[in-house]
JSON list of C-alpha atoms and ligand atoms in Angstrom, two decimals:
[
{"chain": "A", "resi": 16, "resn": "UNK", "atom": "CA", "xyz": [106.43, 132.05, 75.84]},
{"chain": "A", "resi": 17, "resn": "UNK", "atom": "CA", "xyz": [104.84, 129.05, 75.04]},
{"chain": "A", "resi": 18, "resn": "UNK", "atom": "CA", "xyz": [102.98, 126.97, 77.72]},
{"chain": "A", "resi": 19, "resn": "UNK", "atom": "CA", "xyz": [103.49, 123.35, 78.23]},
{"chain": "A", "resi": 20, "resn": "UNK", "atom": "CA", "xyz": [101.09, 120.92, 80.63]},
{"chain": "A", "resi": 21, "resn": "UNK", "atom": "CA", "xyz": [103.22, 120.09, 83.75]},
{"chain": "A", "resi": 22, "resn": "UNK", "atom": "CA", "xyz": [101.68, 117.28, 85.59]},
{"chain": "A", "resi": 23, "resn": "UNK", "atom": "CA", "xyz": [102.72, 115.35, 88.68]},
{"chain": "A", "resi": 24, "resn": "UNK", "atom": "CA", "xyz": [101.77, 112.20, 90.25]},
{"chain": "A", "resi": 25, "resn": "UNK", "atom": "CA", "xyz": [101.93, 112.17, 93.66]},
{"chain": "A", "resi": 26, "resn": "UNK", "atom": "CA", "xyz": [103.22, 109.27, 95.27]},
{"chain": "A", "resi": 27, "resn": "UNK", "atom": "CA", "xyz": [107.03, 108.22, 94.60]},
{"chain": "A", "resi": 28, "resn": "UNK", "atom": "CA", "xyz": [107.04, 111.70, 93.30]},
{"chain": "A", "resi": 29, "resn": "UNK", "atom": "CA", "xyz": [105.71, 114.46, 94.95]},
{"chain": "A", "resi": 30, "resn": "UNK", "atom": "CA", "xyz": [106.86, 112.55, 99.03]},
{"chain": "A", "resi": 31, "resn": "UNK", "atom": "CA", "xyz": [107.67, 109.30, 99.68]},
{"chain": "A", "resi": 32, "resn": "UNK", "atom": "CA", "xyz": [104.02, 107.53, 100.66]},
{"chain": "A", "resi": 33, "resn": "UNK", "atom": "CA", "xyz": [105.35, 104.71, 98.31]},
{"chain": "A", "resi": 34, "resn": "UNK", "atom": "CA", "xyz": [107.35, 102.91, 101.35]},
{"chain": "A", "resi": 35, "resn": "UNK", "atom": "CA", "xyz": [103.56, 103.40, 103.30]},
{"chain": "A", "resi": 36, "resn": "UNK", "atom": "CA", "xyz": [101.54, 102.05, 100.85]},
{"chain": "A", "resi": 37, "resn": "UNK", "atom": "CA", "xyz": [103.73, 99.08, 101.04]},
{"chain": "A", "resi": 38, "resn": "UNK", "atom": "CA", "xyz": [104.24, 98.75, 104.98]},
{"chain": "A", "resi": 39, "resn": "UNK", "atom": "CA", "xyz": [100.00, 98.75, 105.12]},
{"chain": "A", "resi": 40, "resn": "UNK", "atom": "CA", "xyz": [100.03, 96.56, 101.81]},
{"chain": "A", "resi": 41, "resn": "UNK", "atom": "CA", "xyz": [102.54, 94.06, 103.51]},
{"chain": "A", "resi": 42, "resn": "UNK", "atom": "CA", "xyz": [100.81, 94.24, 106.66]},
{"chain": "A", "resi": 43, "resn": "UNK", "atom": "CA", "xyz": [97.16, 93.08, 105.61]},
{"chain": "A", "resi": 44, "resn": "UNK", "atom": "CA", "xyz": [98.20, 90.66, 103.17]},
{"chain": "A", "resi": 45, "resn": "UNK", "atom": "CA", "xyz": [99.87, 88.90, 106.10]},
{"chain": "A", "resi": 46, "resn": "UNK", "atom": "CA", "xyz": [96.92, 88.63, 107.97]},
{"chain": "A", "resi": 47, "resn": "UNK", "atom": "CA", "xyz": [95.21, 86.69, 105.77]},
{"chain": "A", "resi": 48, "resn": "UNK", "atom": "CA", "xyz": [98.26, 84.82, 104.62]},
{"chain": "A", "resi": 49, "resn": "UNK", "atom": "CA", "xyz": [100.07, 86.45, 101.75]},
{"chain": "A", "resi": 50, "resn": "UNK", "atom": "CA", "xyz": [103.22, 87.51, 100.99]},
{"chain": "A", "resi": 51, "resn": "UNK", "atom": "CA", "xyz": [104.74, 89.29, 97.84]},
{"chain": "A", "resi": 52, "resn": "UNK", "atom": "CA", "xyz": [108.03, 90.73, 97.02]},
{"chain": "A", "resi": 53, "resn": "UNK", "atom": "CA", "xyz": [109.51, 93.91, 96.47]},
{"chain": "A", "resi": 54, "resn": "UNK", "atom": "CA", "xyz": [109.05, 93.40, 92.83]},
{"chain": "A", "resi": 55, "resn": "UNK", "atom": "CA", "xyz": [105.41, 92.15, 93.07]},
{"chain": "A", "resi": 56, "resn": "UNK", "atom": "CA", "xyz": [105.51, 95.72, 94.80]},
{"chain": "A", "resi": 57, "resn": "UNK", "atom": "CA", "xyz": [106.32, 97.80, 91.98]},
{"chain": "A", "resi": 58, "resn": "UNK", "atom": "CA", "xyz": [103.27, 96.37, 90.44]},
{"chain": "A", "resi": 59, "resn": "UNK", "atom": "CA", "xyz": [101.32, 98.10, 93.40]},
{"chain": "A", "resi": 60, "resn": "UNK", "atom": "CA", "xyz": [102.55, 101.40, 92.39]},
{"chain": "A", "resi": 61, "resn": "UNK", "atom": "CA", "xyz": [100.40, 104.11, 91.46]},
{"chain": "A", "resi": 62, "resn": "UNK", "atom": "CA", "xyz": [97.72, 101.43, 91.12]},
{"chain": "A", "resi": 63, "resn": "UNK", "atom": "CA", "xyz": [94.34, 101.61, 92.47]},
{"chain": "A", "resi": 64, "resn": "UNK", "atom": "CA", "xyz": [93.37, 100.26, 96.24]},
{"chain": "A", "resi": 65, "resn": "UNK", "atom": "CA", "xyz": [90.89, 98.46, 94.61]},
{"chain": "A", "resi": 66, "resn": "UNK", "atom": "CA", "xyz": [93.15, 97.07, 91.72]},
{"chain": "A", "resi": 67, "resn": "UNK", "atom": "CA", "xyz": [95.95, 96.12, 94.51]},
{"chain": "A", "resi": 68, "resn": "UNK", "atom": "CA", "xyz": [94.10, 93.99, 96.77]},
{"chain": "A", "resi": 69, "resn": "UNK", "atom": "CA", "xyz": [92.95, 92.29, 93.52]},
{"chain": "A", "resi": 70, "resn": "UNK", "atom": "CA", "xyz": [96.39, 91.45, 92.70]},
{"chain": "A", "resi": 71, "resn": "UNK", "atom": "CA", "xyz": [97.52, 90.62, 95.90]},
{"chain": "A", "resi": 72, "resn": "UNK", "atom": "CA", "xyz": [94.72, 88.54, 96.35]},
{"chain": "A", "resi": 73, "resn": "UNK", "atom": "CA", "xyz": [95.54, 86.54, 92.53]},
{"chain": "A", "resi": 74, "resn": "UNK", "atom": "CA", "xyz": [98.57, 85.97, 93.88]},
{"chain": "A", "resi": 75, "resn": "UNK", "atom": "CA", "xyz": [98.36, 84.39, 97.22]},
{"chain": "A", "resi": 76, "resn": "UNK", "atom": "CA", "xyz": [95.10, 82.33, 95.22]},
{"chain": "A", "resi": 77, "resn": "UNK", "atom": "CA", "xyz": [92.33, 83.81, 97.56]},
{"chain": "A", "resi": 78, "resn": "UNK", "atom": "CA", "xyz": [88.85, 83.98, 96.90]},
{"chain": "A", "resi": 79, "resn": "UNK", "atom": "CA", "xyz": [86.81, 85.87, 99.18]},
{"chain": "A", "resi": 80, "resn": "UNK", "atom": "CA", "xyz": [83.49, 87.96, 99.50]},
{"chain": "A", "resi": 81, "resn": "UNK", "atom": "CA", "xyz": [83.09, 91.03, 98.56]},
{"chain": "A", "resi": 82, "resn": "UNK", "atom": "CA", "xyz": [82.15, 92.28, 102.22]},
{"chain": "A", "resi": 83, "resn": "UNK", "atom": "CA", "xyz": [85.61, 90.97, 103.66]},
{"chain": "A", "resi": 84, "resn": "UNK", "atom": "CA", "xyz": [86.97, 92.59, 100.64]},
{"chain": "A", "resi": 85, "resn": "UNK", "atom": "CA", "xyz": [85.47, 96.02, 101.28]},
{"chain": "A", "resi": 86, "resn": "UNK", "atom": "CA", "xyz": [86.69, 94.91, 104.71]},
{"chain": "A", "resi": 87, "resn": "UNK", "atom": "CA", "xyz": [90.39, 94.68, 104.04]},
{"chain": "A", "resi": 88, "resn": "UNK", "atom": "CA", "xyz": [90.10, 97.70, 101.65]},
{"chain": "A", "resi": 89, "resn": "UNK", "atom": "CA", "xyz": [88.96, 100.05, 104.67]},
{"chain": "A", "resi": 90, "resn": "UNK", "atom": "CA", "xyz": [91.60, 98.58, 107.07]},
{"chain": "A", "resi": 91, "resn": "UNK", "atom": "CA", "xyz": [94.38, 98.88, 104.73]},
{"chain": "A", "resi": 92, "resn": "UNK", "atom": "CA", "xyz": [93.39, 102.76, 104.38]},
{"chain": "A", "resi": 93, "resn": "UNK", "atom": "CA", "xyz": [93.12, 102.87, 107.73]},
{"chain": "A", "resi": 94, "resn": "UNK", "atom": "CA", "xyz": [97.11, 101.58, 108.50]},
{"chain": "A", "resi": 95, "resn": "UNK", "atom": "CA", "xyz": [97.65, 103.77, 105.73]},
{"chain": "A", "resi": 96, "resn": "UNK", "atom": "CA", "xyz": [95.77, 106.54, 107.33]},
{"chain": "A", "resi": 97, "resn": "UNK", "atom": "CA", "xyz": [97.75, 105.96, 110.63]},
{"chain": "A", "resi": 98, "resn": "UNK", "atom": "CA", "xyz": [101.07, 106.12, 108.76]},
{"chain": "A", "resi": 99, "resn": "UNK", "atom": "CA", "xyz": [100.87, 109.35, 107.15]},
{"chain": "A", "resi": 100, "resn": "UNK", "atom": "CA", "xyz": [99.20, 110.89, 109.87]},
{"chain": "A", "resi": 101, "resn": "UNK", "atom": "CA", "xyz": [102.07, 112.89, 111.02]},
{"chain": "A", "resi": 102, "resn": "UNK", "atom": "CA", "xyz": [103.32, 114.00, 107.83]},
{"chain": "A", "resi": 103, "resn": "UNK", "atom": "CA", "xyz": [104.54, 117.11, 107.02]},
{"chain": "A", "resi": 104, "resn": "UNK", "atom": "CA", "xyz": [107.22, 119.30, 104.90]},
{"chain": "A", "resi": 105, "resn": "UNK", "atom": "CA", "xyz": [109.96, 117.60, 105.55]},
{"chain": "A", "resi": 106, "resn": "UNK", "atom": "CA", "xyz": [108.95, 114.77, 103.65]},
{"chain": "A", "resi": 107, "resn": "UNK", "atom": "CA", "xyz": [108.78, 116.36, 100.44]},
{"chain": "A", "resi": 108, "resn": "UNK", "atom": "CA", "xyz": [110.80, 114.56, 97.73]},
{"chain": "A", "resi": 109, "resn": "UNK", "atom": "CA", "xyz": [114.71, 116.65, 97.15]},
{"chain": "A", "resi": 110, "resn": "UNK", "atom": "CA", "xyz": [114.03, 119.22, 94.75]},
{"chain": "A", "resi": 111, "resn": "UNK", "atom": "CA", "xyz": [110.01, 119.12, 94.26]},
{"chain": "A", "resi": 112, "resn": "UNK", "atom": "CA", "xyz": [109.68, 122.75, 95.80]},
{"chain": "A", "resi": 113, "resn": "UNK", "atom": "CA", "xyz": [113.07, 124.00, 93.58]},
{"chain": "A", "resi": 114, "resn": "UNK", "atom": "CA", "xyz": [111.05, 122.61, 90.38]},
{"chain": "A", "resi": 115, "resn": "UNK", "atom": "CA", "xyz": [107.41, 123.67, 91.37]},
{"chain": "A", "resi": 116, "resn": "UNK", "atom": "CA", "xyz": [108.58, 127.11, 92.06]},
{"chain": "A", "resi": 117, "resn": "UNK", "atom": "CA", "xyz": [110.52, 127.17, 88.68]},
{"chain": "A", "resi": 118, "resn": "UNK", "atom": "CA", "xyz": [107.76, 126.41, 86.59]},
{"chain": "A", "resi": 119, "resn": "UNK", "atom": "CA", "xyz": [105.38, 128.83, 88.12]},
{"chain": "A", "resi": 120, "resn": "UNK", "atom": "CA", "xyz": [108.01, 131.12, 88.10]},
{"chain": "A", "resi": 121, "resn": "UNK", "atom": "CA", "xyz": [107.89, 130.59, 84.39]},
{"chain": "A", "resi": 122, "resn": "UNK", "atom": "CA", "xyz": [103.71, 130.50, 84.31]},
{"chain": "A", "resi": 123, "resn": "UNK", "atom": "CA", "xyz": [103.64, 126.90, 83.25]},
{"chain": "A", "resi": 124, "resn": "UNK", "atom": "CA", "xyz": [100.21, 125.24, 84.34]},
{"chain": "A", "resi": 125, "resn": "UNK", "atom": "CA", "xyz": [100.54, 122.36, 86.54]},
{"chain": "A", "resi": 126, "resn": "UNK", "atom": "CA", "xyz": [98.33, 119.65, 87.81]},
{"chain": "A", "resi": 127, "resn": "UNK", "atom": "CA", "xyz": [98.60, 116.79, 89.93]},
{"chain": "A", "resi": 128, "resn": "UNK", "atom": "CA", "xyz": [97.75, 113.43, 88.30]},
{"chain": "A", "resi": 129, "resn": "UNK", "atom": "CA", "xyz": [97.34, 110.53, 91.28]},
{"chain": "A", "resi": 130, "resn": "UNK", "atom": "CA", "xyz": [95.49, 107.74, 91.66]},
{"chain": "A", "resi": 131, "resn": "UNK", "atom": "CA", "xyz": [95.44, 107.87, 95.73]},
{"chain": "A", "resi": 132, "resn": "UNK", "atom": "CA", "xyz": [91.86, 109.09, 96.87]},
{"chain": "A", "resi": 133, "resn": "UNK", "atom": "CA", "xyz": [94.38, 110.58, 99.70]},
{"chain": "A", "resi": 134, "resn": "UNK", "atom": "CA", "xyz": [96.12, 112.89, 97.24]},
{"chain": "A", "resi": 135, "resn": "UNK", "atom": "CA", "xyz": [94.35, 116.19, 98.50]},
{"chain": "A", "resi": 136, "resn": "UNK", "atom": "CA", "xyz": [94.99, 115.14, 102.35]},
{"chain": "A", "resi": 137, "resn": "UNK", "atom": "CA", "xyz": [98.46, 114.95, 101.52]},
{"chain": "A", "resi": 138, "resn": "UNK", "atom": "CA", "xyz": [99.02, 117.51, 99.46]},
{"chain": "A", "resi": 139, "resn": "UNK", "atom": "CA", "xyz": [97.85, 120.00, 102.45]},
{"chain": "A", "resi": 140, "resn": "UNK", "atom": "CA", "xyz": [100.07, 117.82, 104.91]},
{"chain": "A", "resi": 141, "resn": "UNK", "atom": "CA", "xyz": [102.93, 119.11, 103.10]},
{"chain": "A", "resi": 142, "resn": "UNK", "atom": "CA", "xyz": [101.81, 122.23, 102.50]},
{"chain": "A", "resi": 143, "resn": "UNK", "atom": "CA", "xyz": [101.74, 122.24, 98.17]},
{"chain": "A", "resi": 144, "resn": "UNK", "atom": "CA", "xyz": [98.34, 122.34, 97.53]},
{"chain": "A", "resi": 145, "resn": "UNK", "atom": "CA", "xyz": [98.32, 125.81, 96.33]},
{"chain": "A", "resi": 146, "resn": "UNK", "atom": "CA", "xyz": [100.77, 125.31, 94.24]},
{"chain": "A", "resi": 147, "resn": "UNK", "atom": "CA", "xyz": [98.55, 123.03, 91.59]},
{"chain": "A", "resi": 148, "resn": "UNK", "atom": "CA", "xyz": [96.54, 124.93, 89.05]},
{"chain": "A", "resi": 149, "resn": "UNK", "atom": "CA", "xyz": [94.59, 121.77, 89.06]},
{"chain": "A", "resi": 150, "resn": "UNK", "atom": "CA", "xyz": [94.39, 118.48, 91.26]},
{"chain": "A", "resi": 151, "resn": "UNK", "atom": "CA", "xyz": [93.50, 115.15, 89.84]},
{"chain": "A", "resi": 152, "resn": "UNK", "atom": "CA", "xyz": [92.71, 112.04, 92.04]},
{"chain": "A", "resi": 153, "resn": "UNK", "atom": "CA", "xyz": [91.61, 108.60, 92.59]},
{"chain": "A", "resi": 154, "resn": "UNK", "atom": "CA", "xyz": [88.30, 110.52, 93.44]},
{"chain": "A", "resi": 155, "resn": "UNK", "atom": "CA", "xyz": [87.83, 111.57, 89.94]},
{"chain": "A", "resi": 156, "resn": "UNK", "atom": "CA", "xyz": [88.64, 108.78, 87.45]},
{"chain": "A", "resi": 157, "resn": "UNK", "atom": "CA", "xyz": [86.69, 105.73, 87.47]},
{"chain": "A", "resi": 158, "resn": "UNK", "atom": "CA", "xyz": [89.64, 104.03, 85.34]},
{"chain": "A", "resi": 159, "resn": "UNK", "atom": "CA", "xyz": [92.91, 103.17, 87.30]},
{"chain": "A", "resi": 160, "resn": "UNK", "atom": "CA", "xyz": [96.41, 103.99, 85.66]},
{"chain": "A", "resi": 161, "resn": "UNK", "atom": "CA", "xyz": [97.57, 102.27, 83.11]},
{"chain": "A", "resi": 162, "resn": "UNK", "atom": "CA", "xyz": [94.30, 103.72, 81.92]},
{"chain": "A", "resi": 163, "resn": "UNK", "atom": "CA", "xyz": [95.21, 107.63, 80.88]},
{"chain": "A", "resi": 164, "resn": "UNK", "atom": "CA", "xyz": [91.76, 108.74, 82.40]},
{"chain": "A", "resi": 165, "resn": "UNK", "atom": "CA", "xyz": [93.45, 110.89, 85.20]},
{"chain": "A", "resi": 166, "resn": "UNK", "atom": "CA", "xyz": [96.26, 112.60, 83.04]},
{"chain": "A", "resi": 167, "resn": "UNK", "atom": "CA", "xyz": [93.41, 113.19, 80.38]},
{"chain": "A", "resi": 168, "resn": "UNK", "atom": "CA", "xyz": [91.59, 115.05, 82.91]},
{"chain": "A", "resi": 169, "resn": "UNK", "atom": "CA", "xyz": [94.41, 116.84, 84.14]},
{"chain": "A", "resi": 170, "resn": "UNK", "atom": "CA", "xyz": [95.40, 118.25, 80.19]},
{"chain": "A", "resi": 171, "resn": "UNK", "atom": "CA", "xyz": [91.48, 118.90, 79.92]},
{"chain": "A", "resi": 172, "resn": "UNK", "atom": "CA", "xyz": [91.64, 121.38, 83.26]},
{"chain": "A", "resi": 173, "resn": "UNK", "atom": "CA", "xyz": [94.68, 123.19, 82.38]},
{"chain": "A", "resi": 174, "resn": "UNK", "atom": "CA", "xyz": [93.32, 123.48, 78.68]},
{"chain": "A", "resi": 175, "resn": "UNK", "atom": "CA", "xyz": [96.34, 122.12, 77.35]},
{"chain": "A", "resi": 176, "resn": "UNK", "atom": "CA", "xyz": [96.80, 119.73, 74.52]},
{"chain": "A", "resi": 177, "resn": "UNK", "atom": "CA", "xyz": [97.79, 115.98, 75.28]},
{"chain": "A", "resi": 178, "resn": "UNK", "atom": "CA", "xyz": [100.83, 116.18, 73.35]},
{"chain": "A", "resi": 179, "resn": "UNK", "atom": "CA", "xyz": [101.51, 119.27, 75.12]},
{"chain": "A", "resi": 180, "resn": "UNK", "atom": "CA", "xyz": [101.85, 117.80, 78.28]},
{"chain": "A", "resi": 181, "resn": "UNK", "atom": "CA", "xyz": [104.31, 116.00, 80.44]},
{"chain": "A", "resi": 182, "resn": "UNK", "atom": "CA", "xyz": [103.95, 114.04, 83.23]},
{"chain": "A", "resi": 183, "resn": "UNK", "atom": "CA", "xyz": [106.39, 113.09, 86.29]},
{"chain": "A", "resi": 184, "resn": "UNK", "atom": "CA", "xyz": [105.60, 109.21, 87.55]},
{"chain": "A", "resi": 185, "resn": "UNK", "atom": "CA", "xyz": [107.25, 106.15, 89.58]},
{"chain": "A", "resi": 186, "resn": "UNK", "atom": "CA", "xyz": [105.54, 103.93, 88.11]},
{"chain": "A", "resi": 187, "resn": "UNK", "atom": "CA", "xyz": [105.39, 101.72, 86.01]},
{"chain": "A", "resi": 188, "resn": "UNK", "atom": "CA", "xyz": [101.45, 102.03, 84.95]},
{"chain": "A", "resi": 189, "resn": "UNK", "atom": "CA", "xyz": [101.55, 105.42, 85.03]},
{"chain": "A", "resi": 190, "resn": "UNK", "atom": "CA", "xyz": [104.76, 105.82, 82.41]},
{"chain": "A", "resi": 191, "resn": "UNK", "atom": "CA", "xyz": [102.24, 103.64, 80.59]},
{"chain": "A", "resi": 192, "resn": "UNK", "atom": "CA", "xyz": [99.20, 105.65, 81.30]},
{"chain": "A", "resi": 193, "resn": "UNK", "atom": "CA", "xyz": [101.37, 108.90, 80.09]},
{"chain": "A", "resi": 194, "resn": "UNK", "atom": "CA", "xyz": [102.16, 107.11, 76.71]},
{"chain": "A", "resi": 195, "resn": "UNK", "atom": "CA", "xyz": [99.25, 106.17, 75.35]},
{"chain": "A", "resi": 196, "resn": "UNK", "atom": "CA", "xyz": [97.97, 109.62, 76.65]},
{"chain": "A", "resi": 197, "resn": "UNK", "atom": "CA", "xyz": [101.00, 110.64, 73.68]},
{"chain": "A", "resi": 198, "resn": "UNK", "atom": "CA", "xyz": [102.60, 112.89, 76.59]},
{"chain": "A", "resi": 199, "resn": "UNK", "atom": "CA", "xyz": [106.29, 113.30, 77.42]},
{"chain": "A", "resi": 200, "resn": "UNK", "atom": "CA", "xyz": [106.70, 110.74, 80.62]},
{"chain": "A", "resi": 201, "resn": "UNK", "atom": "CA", "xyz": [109.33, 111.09, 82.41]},
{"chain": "A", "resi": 202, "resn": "UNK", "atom": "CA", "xyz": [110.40, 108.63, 84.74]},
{"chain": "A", "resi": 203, "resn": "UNK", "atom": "CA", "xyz": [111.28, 109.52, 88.49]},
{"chain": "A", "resi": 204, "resn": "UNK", "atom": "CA", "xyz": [113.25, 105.66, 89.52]},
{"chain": "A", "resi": 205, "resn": "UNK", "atom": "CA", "xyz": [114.86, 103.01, 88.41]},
{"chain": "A", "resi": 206, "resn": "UNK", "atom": "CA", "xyz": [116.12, 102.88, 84.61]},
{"chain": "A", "resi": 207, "resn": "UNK", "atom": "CA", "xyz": [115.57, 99.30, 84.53]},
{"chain": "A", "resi": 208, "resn": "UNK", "atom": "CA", "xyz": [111.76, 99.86, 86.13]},
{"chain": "A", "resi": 209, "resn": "UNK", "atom": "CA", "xyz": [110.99, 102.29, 84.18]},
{"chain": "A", "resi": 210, "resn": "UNK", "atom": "CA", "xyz": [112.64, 101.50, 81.02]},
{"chain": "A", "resi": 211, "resn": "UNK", "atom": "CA", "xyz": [109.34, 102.52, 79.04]},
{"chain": "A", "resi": 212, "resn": "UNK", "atom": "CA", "xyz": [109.54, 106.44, 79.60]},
{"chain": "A", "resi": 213, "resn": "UNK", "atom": "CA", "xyz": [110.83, 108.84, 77.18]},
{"chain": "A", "resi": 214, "resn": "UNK", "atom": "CA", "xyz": [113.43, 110.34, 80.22]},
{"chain": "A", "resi": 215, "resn": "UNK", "atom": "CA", "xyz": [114.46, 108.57, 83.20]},
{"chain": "A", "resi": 216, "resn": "UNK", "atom": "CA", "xyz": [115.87, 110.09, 86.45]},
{"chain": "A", "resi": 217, "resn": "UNK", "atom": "CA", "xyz": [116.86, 109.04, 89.74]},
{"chain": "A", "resi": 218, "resn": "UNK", "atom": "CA", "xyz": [114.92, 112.18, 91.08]},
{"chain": "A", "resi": 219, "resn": "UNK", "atom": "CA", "xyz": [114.32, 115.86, 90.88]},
{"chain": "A", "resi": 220, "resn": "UNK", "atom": "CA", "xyz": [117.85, 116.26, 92.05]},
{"chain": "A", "resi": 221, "resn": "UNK", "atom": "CA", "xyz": [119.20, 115.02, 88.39]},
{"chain": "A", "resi": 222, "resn": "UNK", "atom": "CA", "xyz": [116.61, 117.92, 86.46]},
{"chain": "A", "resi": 223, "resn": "UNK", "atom": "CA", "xyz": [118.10, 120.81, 85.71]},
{"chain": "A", "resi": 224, "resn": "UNK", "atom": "CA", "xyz": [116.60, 124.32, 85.22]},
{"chain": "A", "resi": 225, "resn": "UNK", "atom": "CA", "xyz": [118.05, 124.11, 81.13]},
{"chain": "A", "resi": 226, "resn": "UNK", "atom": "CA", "xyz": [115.94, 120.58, 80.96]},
{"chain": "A", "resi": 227, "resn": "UNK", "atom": "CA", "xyz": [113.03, 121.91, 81.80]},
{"chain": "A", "resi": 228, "resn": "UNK", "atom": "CA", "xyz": [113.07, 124.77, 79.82]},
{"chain": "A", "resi": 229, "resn": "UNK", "atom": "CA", "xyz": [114.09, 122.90, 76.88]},
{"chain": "A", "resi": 230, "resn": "UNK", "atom": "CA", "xyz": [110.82, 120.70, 78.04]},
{"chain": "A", "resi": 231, "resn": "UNK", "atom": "CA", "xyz": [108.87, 124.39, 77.86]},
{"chain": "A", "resi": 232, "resn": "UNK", "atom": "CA", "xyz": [110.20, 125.37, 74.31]},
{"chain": "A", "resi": 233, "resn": "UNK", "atom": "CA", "xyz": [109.92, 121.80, 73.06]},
{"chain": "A", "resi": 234, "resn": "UNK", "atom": "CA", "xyz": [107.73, 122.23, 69.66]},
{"chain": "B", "resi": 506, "resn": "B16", "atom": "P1", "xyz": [94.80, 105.31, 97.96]},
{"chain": "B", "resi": 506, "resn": "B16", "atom": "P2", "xyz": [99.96, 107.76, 92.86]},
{"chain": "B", "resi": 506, "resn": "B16", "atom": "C1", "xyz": [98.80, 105.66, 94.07]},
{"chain": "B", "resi": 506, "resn": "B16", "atom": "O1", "xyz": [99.18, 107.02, 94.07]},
{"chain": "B", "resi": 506, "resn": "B16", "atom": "C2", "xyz": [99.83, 104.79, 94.76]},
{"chain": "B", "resi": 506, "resn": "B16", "atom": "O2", "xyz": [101.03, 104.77, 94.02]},
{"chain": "B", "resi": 506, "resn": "B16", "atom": "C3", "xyz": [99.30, 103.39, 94.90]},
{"chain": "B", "resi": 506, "resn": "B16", "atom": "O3", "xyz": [100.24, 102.59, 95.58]},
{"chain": "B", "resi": 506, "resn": "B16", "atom": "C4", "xyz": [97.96, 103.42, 95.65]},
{"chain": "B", "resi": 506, "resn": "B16", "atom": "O4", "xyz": [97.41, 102.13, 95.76]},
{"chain": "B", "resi": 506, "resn": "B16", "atom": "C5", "xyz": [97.00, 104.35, 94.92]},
{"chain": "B", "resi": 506, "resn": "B16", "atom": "O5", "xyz": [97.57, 105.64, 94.80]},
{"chain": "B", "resi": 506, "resn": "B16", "atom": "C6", "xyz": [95.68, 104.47, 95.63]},
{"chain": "B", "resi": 506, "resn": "B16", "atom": "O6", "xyz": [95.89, 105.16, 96.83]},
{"chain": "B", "resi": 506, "resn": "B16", "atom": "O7", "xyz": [94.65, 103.99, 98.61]},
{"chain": "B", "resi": 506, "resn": "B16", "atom": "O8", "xyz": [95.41, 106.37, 98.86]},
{"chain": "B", "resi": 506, "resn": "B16", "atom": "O9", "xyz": [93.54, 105.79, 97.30]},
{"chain": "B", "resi": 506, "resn": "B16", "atom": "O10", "xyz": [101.30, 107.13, 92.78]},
{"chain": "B", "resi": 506, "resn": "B16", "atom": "O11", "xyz": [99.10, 107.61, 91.63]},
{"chain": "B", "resi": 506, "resn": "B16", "atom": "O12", "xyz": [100.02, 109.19, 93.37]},
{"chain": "B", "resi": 507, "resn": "MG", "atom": "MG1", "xyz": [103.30, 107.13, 92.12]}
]
């Protein structure tokens, strides 16, 4: 059988910390005065913390120092932190278990491919840590998504070649990041966010057993 490079992002994918990342998001940028809509948003996703407050900042025109930025950095992880504090199984994304659990079943590596320095916290909220073959985070890139760094780490740990590989996202810079990686991306969203990405689904409830092991055998 041959073996293919499954790997998942983590946010938007794996559970729903999308909706807190944009509750903390929302929340600091109106303290100092910004606002930004849901499809400024999507622009956030799978981004780094360090990229986002960038943007946000660009587009409320703020200049400040970087000690209040390191500032708002550590207080937006720390809403952040206070949100997903009582997470736990039950906020697992439909299906994630059903398609984890196929894929080992059929001894496909996996790793996860985030850009959240919060991904290994999380993972062992929800109990799926042990599922991952390897885990790749915003700890261990120093480029942010649309950069490939993280899923080029991720094909490098499971030994598998890029083209080999295929990669779940939400986002837009990460479909991006998975592409010019030359990996299958496959789109967990909106068709008309993620419009980029070789498949598109709404989520793991729309990928069947027969697609994934079409995915496996895929030459
Ligand atoms: P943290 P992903 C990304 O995770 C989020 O989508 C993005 O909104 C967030 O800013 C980024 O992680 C950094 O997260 O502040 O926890 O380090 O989607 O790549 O799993
Ligand atoms: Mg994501």
């Amino acid at each position: 059988m041959s073996k293919k490079g499954f790997i998942f992002d983590l946010d938007g994918v794996i559970v729903d910390t999308a909706k807190y990342h944009f509750l903390a998001w929302k929340k600091l940028a109106k303290s100092i005065g910004v606002d930004f809509t849901e499809s400024q948003n999507e622009q956030l996703k799978g981004v780094s913390r360090v990229k986002s407050l960038e943007k946000i900042l660009a587009w409320g025109n703020k200049t400040i120092s970087q000690e209040e930025f390191n500032t708002l950095m550590a207080k937006k992880n720390e809403d952040y932190l206070s949100f997903i504090a009582t997470m736990n199984e039950d906020e697992i994304l439909p299906d994630v278990p059903k398609t984890l659990n196929y894929l080992i079943e059929e001894k496909q590596p996996i790793s996860l491919g985030s850009a959240s320095k919060n991904a290994r916290t999380i993972l062992k909220k929800v109990n799926l840590y042990k599922k991952f073959d390897a885990i790749v985070d915003g700890n261990d890139v120093s480029k942010a998504k649309p950069d490939p760094e993280v899923f080029l780490i991720a094909a490098k740990l499971l030994e598998i070649k890029l083209e080999d590989c295929i990669v779940f996202e939400d986002s837009v810079a990460g479909v991006q990041a998975a592409n010019t990686a030359k990996m299958v991306s496959i789109g967990i969203g909106e068709k008309n966010v993620l419009h980029e990405a070789d498949y598109i689904f709404k989520d793991f409830t729309e990928i069947s057993e027969e697609f994934l092991m079409d995915l496996i055998k895929r030459k």
